[in-house]
PDB file of C-alpha atoms and ligand atoms in Angstrom:
ATOM      1  CA  MET A   1     -20.717 -10.057   9.326  1.00  0.00           C
ATOM      2  CA  LYS A   2     -19.934  -8.308  13.204  1.00  0.00           C
ATOM      3  CA  PRO A   3     -16.203  -9.668  13.481  1.00  0.00           C
ATOM      4  CA  LYS A   4     -15.662  -7.936  10.098  1.00  0.00           C
ATOM      5  CA  LEU A   5     -16.558  -4.589  10.796  1.00  0.00           C
ATOM      6  CA  ASN A   6     -14.914  -5.128  13.957  1.00  0.00           C
ATOM      7  CA  PHE A   7     -12.225  -6.147  12.433  1.00  0.00           C
ATOM      8  CA  ALA A   8     -11.782  -2.879   9.856  1.00  0.00           C
ATOM      9  CA  ALA A   9     -12.668   0.127  12.453  1.00  0.00           C
ATOM     10  CA  MET A  10      -9.915  -2.131  14.738  1.00  0.00           C
ATOM     11  CA  LEU A  11      -7.188  -1.802  11.804  1.00  0.00           C
ATOM     12  CA  ILE A  12      -8.031   2.010  10.653  1.00  0.00           C
ATOM     13  CA  CYS A  13      -7.910   3.058  14.766  1.00  0.00           C
ATOM     14  CA  SER A  14      -3.806   1.176  14.577  1.00  0.00           C
ATOM     15  CA  MET A  15      -3.512   2.964  11.360  1.00  0.00           C
ATOM     16  CA  PHE A  16      -4.110   6.026  12.870  1.00  0.00           C
ATOM     17  CA  LEU A  17      -2.861   6.517  16.510  1.00  0.00           C
ATOM     18  CA  LEU A  18       0.367   5.372  13.931  1.00  0.00           C
ATOM     19  CA  ALA A  19      -0.075   8.852  12.798  1.00  0.00           C
ATOM     20  CA  GLY A  20      -1.527   9.967  15.447  1.00  0.00           C
ATOM     21  CA  ALA A  21       2.777   9.383  16.624  1.00  0.00           C
ATOM     22  CA  HIS A  22       3.890  12.094  13.780  1.00  0.00           C
ATOM     23  CA  ALA A  23       1.444  15.278  13.626  1.00  0.00           C
ATOM     24  CA  GLN A  24      -1.514  14.828  13.862  1.00  0.00           C
ATOM     25  CA  PRO A  25      -3.670  15.991  17.383  1.00  0.00           C
ATOM     26  CA  ARG A  26      -4.854  12.834  19.699  1.00  0.00           C
ATOM     27  CA  GLN A  27      -8.879  14.214  19.291  1.00  0.00           C
ATOM     28  CA  ASN A  28      -8.298  12.822  16.134  1.00  0.00           C
ATOM     29  CA  ILE A  29      -7.511   9.442  16.621  1.00  0.00           C
ATOM     30  CA  ASP A  30     -11.691   9.375  17.752  1.00  0.00           C
ATOM     31  CA  LYS A  31     -12.053   6.595  15.066  1.00  0.00           C
ATOM     32  CA  ASP A  32     -15.556   7.833  14.764  1.00  0.00           C
ATOM     33  CA  GLN A  33     -14.747  11.296  13.544  1.00  0.00           C
ATOM     34  CA  LEU A  34     -13.082   8.716  10.916  1.00  0.00           C
ATOM     35  CA  PRO A  35     -15.159   9.218   7.570  1.00  0.00           C
ATOM     36  CA  PRO A  36     -15.814   6.396   6.520  1.00  0.00           C
ATOM     37  CA  ASP A  37     -13.819   6.245   3.334  1.00  0.00           C
ATOM     38  CA  PHE A  38     -11.246   7.200   4.925  1.00  0.00           C
ATOM     39  CA  VAL A  39      -8.075   5.821   3.340  1.00  0.00           C
ATOM     40  CA  PRO A  40      -4.324   7.024   4.597  1.00  0.00           C
ATOM     41  CA  SER A  41      -2.001   8.930   2.556  1.00  0.00           C
ATOM     42  CA  GLY A  42       0.918   6.664   0.581  1.00  0.00           C
ATOM     43  CA  LYS A  43       3.807   6.953   2.710  1.00  0.00           C
ATOM     44  CA  GLN A  44       1.875   5.208   5.360  1.00  0.00           C
ATOM     45  CA  MET A  45       0.733   2.374   3.703  1.00  0.00           C
ATOM     46  CA  PHE A  46       3.661   1.629   2.566  1.00  0.00           C
ATOM     47  CA  THR A  47       5.285   1.957   5.298  1.00  0.00           C
ATOM     48  CA  GLN A  48       3.116   0.573   7.536  1.00  0.00           C
ATOM     49  CA  TYR A  49       2.477  -2.663   4.374  1.00  0.00           C
ATOM     50  CA  CYS A  50       5.076  -2.744   2.134  1.00  0.00           C
ATOM     51  CA  ALA A  51       8.933  -1.560   3.837  1.00  0.00           C
ATOM     52  CA  ALA A  52       9.310  -5.196   5.898  1.00  0.00           C
ATOM     53  CA  CYS A  53       9.796  -6.737   1.366  1.00  0.00           C
ATOM     54  CA  HIS A  54      11.046  -3.316  -0.072  1.00  0.00           C
ATOM     55  CA  GLY A  55      12.835  -1.343   2.364  1.00  0.00           C
ATOM     56  CA  PRO A  56      11.841   1.670   3.694  1.00  0.00           C
ATOM     57  CA  ASP A  57      13.305   3.808   1.117  1.00  0.00           C
ATOM     58  CA  ALA A  58      11.742   1.615  -1.277  1.00  0.00           C
ATOM     59  CA  LYS A  59      15.835   0.831  -2.789  1.00  0.00           C
ATOM     60  CA  GLY A  60      14.206  -3.667  -2.183  1.00  0.00           C
ATOM     61  CA  ASN A  61      16.268  -4.367   0.870  1.00  0.00           C
ATOM     62  CA  GLY A  62      13.458  -4.898   3.079  1.00  0.00           C
ATOM     63  CA  PRO A  63      14.383  -7.124   6.281  1.00  0.00           C
ATOM     64  CA  ALA A  64      11.933  -9.460   5.183  1.00  0.00           C
ATOM     65  CA  ARG A  65      14.540 -10.037   2.352  1.00  0.00           C
ATOM     66  CA  VAL A  66      16.380 -12.852   3.836  1.00  0.00           C
ATOM     67  CA  ALA A  67      13.379 -14.990   3.683  1.00  0.00           C
ATOM     68  CA  LEU A  68      12.175 -14.656  -0.639  1.00  0.00           C
ATOM     69  CA  LYS A  69      12.377 -16.741  -3.741  1.00  0.00           C
ATOM     70  CA  VAL A  70      12.841 -13.080  -5.635  1.00  0.00           C
ATOM     71  CA  PRO A  71      14.113 -10.350  -4.448  1.00  0.00           C
ATOM     72  CA  ALA A  72      11.876  -7.123  -3.895  1.00  0.00           C
ATOM     73  CA  ALA A  73      11.714  -5.516  -6.402  1.00  0.00           C
ATOM     74  CA  ASN A  74      13.623  -1.790  -6.102  1.00  0.00           C
ATOM     75  CA  LEU A  75      11.104   0.459  -6.518  1.00  0.00           C
ATOM     76  CA  THR A  76      12.617   3.597  -6.873  1.00  0.00           C
ATOM     77  CA  THR A  77      13.726   2.559 -10.318  1.00  0.00           C
ATOM     78  CA  LEU A  78      10.927   2.761 -11.877  1.00  0.00           C
ATOM     79  CA  ALA A  79      10.106   5.003 -14.256  1.00  0.00           C
ATOM     80  CA  LYS A  80      14.121   4.243 -15.116  1.00  0.00           C
ATOM     81  CA  ARG A  81      13.135   0.700 -15.738  1.00  0.00           C
ATOM     82  CA  HIS A  82       9.920   2.210 -18.371  1.00  0.00           C
ATOM     83  CA  GLY A  83      10.581   4.756 -20.538  1.00  0.00           C
ATOM     84  CA  GLY A  84      11.475   7.824 -17.745  1.00  0.00           C
ATOM     85  CA  THR A  85       7.762   8.286 -17.092  1.00  0.00           C
ATOM     86  CA  PHE A  86       6.385   6.370 -13.679  1.00  0.00           C
ATOM     87  CA  PRO A  87       4.120   3.726 -15.114  1.00  0.00           C
ATOM     88  CA  TYR A  88       0.774   4.513 -13.041  1.00  0.00           C
ATOM     89  CA  ASP A  89      -0.582   1.957 -14.753  1.00  0.00           C
ATOM     90  CA  TYR A  90       1.667  -1.414 -14.751  1.00  0.00           C
ATOM     91  CA  VAL A  91       1.952  -0.098 -10.896  1.00  0.00           C
ATOM     92  CA  THR A  92      -1.509  -0.402 -10.389  1.00  0.00           C
ATOM     93  CA  LYS A  93      -2.152  -3.919 -11.968  1.00  0.00           C
ATOM     94  CA  VAL A  94       0.527  -4.637  -9.388  1.00  0.00           C
ATOM     95  CA  LEU A  95      -1.232  -4.262  -6.848  1.00  0.00           C
ATOM     96  CA  GLN A  96      -4.631  -5.338  -7.710  1.00  0.00           C
ATOM     97  CA  PHE A  97      -3.565  -9.150  -9.010  1.00  0.00           C
ATOM     98  CA  GLY A  98       0.629  -9.020  -8.277  1.00  0.00           C
ATOM     99  CA  PRO A  99       3.279  -8.730  -9.366  1.00  0.00           C
ATOM    100  CA  GLY A 100       2.661 -12.274 -11.436  1.00  0.00           C
ATOM    101  CA  PHE A 101      -0.038 -10.278 -13.857  1.00  0.00           C
ATOM    102  CA  ALA A 102       1.444 -10.501 -16.848  1.00  0.00           C
ATOM    103  CA  THR A 103       3.743 -13.609 -17.608  1.00  0.00           C
ATOM    104  CA  HIS A 104       3.007 -16.174 -15.156  1.00  0.00           C
ATOM    105  CA  GLY A 105       3.875 -15.021 -11.231  1.00  0.00           C
ATOM    106  CA  SER A 106       5.777 -17.194  -8.525  1.00  0.00           C
ATOM    107  CA  SER A 107       7.173 -14.451  -5.207  1.00  0.00           C
ATOM    108  CA  ASP A 108       5.280 -13.619  -2.613  1.00  0.00           C
ATOM    109  CA  MET A 109       4.596 -10.290  -2.922  1.00  0.00           C
ATOM    110  CA  PRO A 110       1.225 -10.231  -1.328  1.00  0.00           C
ATOM    111  CA  THR A 111      -1.284  -9.234  -4.051  1.00  0.00           C
ATOM    112  CA  TRP A 112      -3.128  -6.403  -2.511  1.00  0.00           C
ATOM    113  CA  GLY A 113      -6.693  -5.934  -4.496  1.00  0.00           C
ATOM    114  CA  PRO A 114      -8.403  -8.202  -2.496  1.00  0.00           C
ATOM    115  CA  ILE A 115      -7.125  -7.246   0.836  1.00  0.00           C
ATOM    116  CA  PHE A 116      -7.082  -3.506  -0.003  1.00  0.00           C
ATOM    117  CA  ARG A 117     -11.205  -4.328  -0.472  1.00  0.00           C
ATOM    118  CA  TYR A 118     -11.590  -6.258   2.545  1.00  0.00           C
ATOM    119  CA  MET A 119     -10.605  -3.353   4.864  1.00  0.00           C
ATOM    120  CA  ASP A 120     -12.066  -1.141   2.463  1.00  0.00           C
ATOM    121  CA  ASN A 121     -15.506  -2.928   3.603  1.00  0.00           C
ATOM    122  CA  TYR A 122     -15.956  -3.386  -0.259  1.00  0.00           C
ATOM    123  CA  ASN A 123     -16.408   0.738  -0.809  1.00  0.00           C
ATOM    124  CA  ASN A 124     -14.353   0.104  -4.330  1.00  0.00           C
ATOM    125  CA  ALA A 125     -13.823   4.132  -4.872  1.00  0.00           C
ATOM    126  CA  ALA A 126     -10.964   3.818  -0.981  1.00  0.00           C
ATOM    127  CA  VAL A 127      -9.014   1.092  -3.339  1.00  0.00           C
ATOM    128  CA  GLN A 128      -8.421   3.004  -6.132  1.00  0.00           C
ATOM    129  CA  LYS A 129      -7.094   6.056  -3.701  1.00  0.00           C
ATOM    130  CA  ARG A 130      -5.452   3.669  -1.618  1.00  0.00           C
ATOM    131  CA  ILE A 131      -3.962   2.574  -5.325  1.00  0.00           C
ATOM    132  CA  LYS A 132      -3.069   6.129  -6.699  1.00  0.00           C
ATOM    133  CA  ASN A 133      -1.523   7.247  -3.305  1.00  0.00           C
ATOM    134  CA  LEU A 134       0.727   5.050  -2.830  1.00  0.00           C
ATOM    135  CA  CYS A 135       1.062   5.446  -7.032  1.00  0.00           C
ATOM    136  CA  ASP A 136       1.331   8.546  -6.051  1.00  0.00           C
ATOM    137  CA  TYR A 137       3.863   8.770  -2.725  1.00  0.00           C
ATOM    138  CA  LEU A 138       5.903   6.426  -5.353  1.00  0.00           C
ATOM    139  CA  ASN A 139       7.179   8.371  -8.406  1.00  0.00           C
ATOM    140  CA  SER A 140       8.032  10.766  -5.631  1.00  0.00           C
ATOM    141  CA  LEU A 141      11.385   8.526  -4.176  1.00  0.00           C
ATOM    142  CA  GLN A 142      11.786   8.191  -8.854  1.00  0.00           C
ATOM    143  CA  GLU A 143      15.949   7.791  -9.765  1.00  0.00           C
ATOM    144  CA  LYS A 144      16.118  10.419 -12.546  1.00  0.00           C
TER     145      LYS A 144
HETATM  146  C1  HEC B 201       6.146 -10.206   1.210  1.00  0.00           C
HETATM  147  C2  HEC B 201       7.098  -9.496   1.035  1.00  0.00           C
HETATM  148  C3  HEC B 201       7.027  -7.990  -0.158  1.00  0.00           C
HETATM  149  C4  HEC B 201       5.655  -6.783   0.728  1.00  0.00           C
HETATM  150  C5  HEC B 201       4.862  -6.891   1.405  1.00  0.00           C
HETATM  151  C6  HEC B 201       5.798  -6.065  -0.634  1.00  0.00           C
HETATM  152  N1  HEC B 201       6.299  -6.329  -1.654  1.00  0.00           N
HETATM  153 FE1  HEC B 201       6.039  -5.320  -3.263  1.00  0.00          FE
HETATM  154  N2  HEC B 201       6.946  -7.477  -4.070  1.00  0.00           N
HETATM  155  C7  HEC B 201       8.419  -7.832  -3.635  1.00  0.00           C
HETATM  156  C8  HEC B 201       8.750  -9.111  -4.530  1.00  0.00           C
HETATM  157  C9  HEC B 201       9.783 -10.161  -3.686  1.00  0.00           C
HETATM  158  C10 HEC B 201       8.309  -8.251  -5.722  1.00  0.00           C
HETATM  159  C11 HEC B 201       9.018  -9.163  -7.376  1.00  0.00           C
HETATM  160  C12 HEC B 201       8.543  -9.719  -7.369  1.00  0.00           C
HETATM  161  C13 HEC B 201       8.517 -10.290  -9.055  1.00  0.00           C
HETATM  162  O1  HEC B 201       9.661 -10.351  -9.899  1.00  0.00           O
HETATM  163  O2  HEC B 201       8.627 -11.686  -8.716  1.00  0.00           O
HETATM  164  C14 HEC B 201       7.827  -7.660  -5.620  1.00  0.00           C
HETATM  165  C15 HEC B 201       7.399  -6.703  -6.188  1.00  0.00           C
HETATM  166  C16 HEC B 201       6.690  -4.762  -6.696  1.00  0.00           C
HETATM  167  C17 HEC B 201       6.289  -4.039  -8.220  1.00  0.00           C
HETATM  168  C18 HEC B 201       6.707  -4.731  -9.204  1.00  0.00           C
HETATM  169  C19 HEC B 201       7.783  -4.120  -9.295  1.00  0.00           C
HETATM  170  C20 HEC B 201       8.638  -4.206 -10.537  1.00  0.00           C
HETATM  171  O3  HEC B 201       9.882  -3.596 -10.879  1.00  0.00           O
HETATM  172  O4  HEC B 201       7.808  -4.742 -11.691  1.00  0.00           O
HETATM  173  C21 HEC B 201       5.485  -3.785  -6.963  1.00  0.00           C
HETATM  174  C22 HEC B 201       4.842  -1.828  -7.997  1.00  0.00           C
HETATM  175  C23 HEC B 201       5.319  -3.328  -5.905  1.00  0.00           C
HETATM  176  N3  HEC B 201       6.187  -4.994  -6.062  1.00  0.00           N
HETATM  177  C24 HEC B 201       5.036  -2.798  -4.971  1.00  0.00           C
HETATM  178  C25 HEC B 201       5.075  -3.100  -3.595  1.00  0.00           C
HETATM  179  C26 HEC B 201       3.630  -2.271  -2.913  1.00  0.00           C
HETATM  180  C27 HEC B 201       3.111  -0.574  -2.835  1.00  0.00           C
HETATM  181  C28 HEC B 201       4.284  -2.414  -1.356  1.00  0.00           C
HETATM  182  C29 HEC B 201       2.902  -2.891  -0.390  1.00  0.00           C
HETATM  183  C30 HEC B 201       1.577  -2.315  -0.855  1.00  0.00           C
HETATM  184  C31 HEC B 201       4.505  -4.207  -1.733  1.00  0.00           C
HETATM  185  N4  HEC B 201       4.935  -4.226  -3.093  1.00  0.00           N
HETATM  186  C32 HEC B 201       4.279  -5.011  -0.484  1.00  0.00           C
HETATM  187  C33 HEC B 201       6.852  -8.309  -2.141  1.00  0.00           C
HETATM  188  C34 HEC B 201       6.420  -7.626  -1.010  1.00  0.00           C
END
């Protein structure tokens, strides 16, 4: 139990350090001031967890692209490819269960659900908030 808590605390702390580099005043870095269900912004999570594969602009050109069996998808055309509306349900399922949830997926895309559950100490509301923040951020990047 103990190492897990320490790991989560370190992770949250380093996330906040990153946020601090942008706009937050320094005193906010103290982890004791973080609410237990603290969830980073969608943009911050995207940069940290997704940009390596999907690219900083979400168009699928991340630096890890060469190492992937299947190229990482362009995430700015999701709405376009789903009848003009950002597919919240679809993206939520991809994040929870992996991109293969509909077919027999076999790509390198991590299944984020269990990772977020672990990071959030099995707080389901926090996990849902993470996914919602990521969806909102991706929604804001959609091509018209
Ligand atoms: C290690 C590389 C990698 C990382 C990191 C990664 N992805 Fe992916 N992602 C992929 C690949 C590869 C695919 C294409 C999978 C396929 O078609 O089977 C994909 C597919 C997707 C899809 C489905 C796209 C579509 O057009 O249907 C979504 C949504 C998505 N990723 C979101 C994310 C988000 C959000 C993150 C960060 C939390 C993330 N991915 C992190 C590699 C990655």
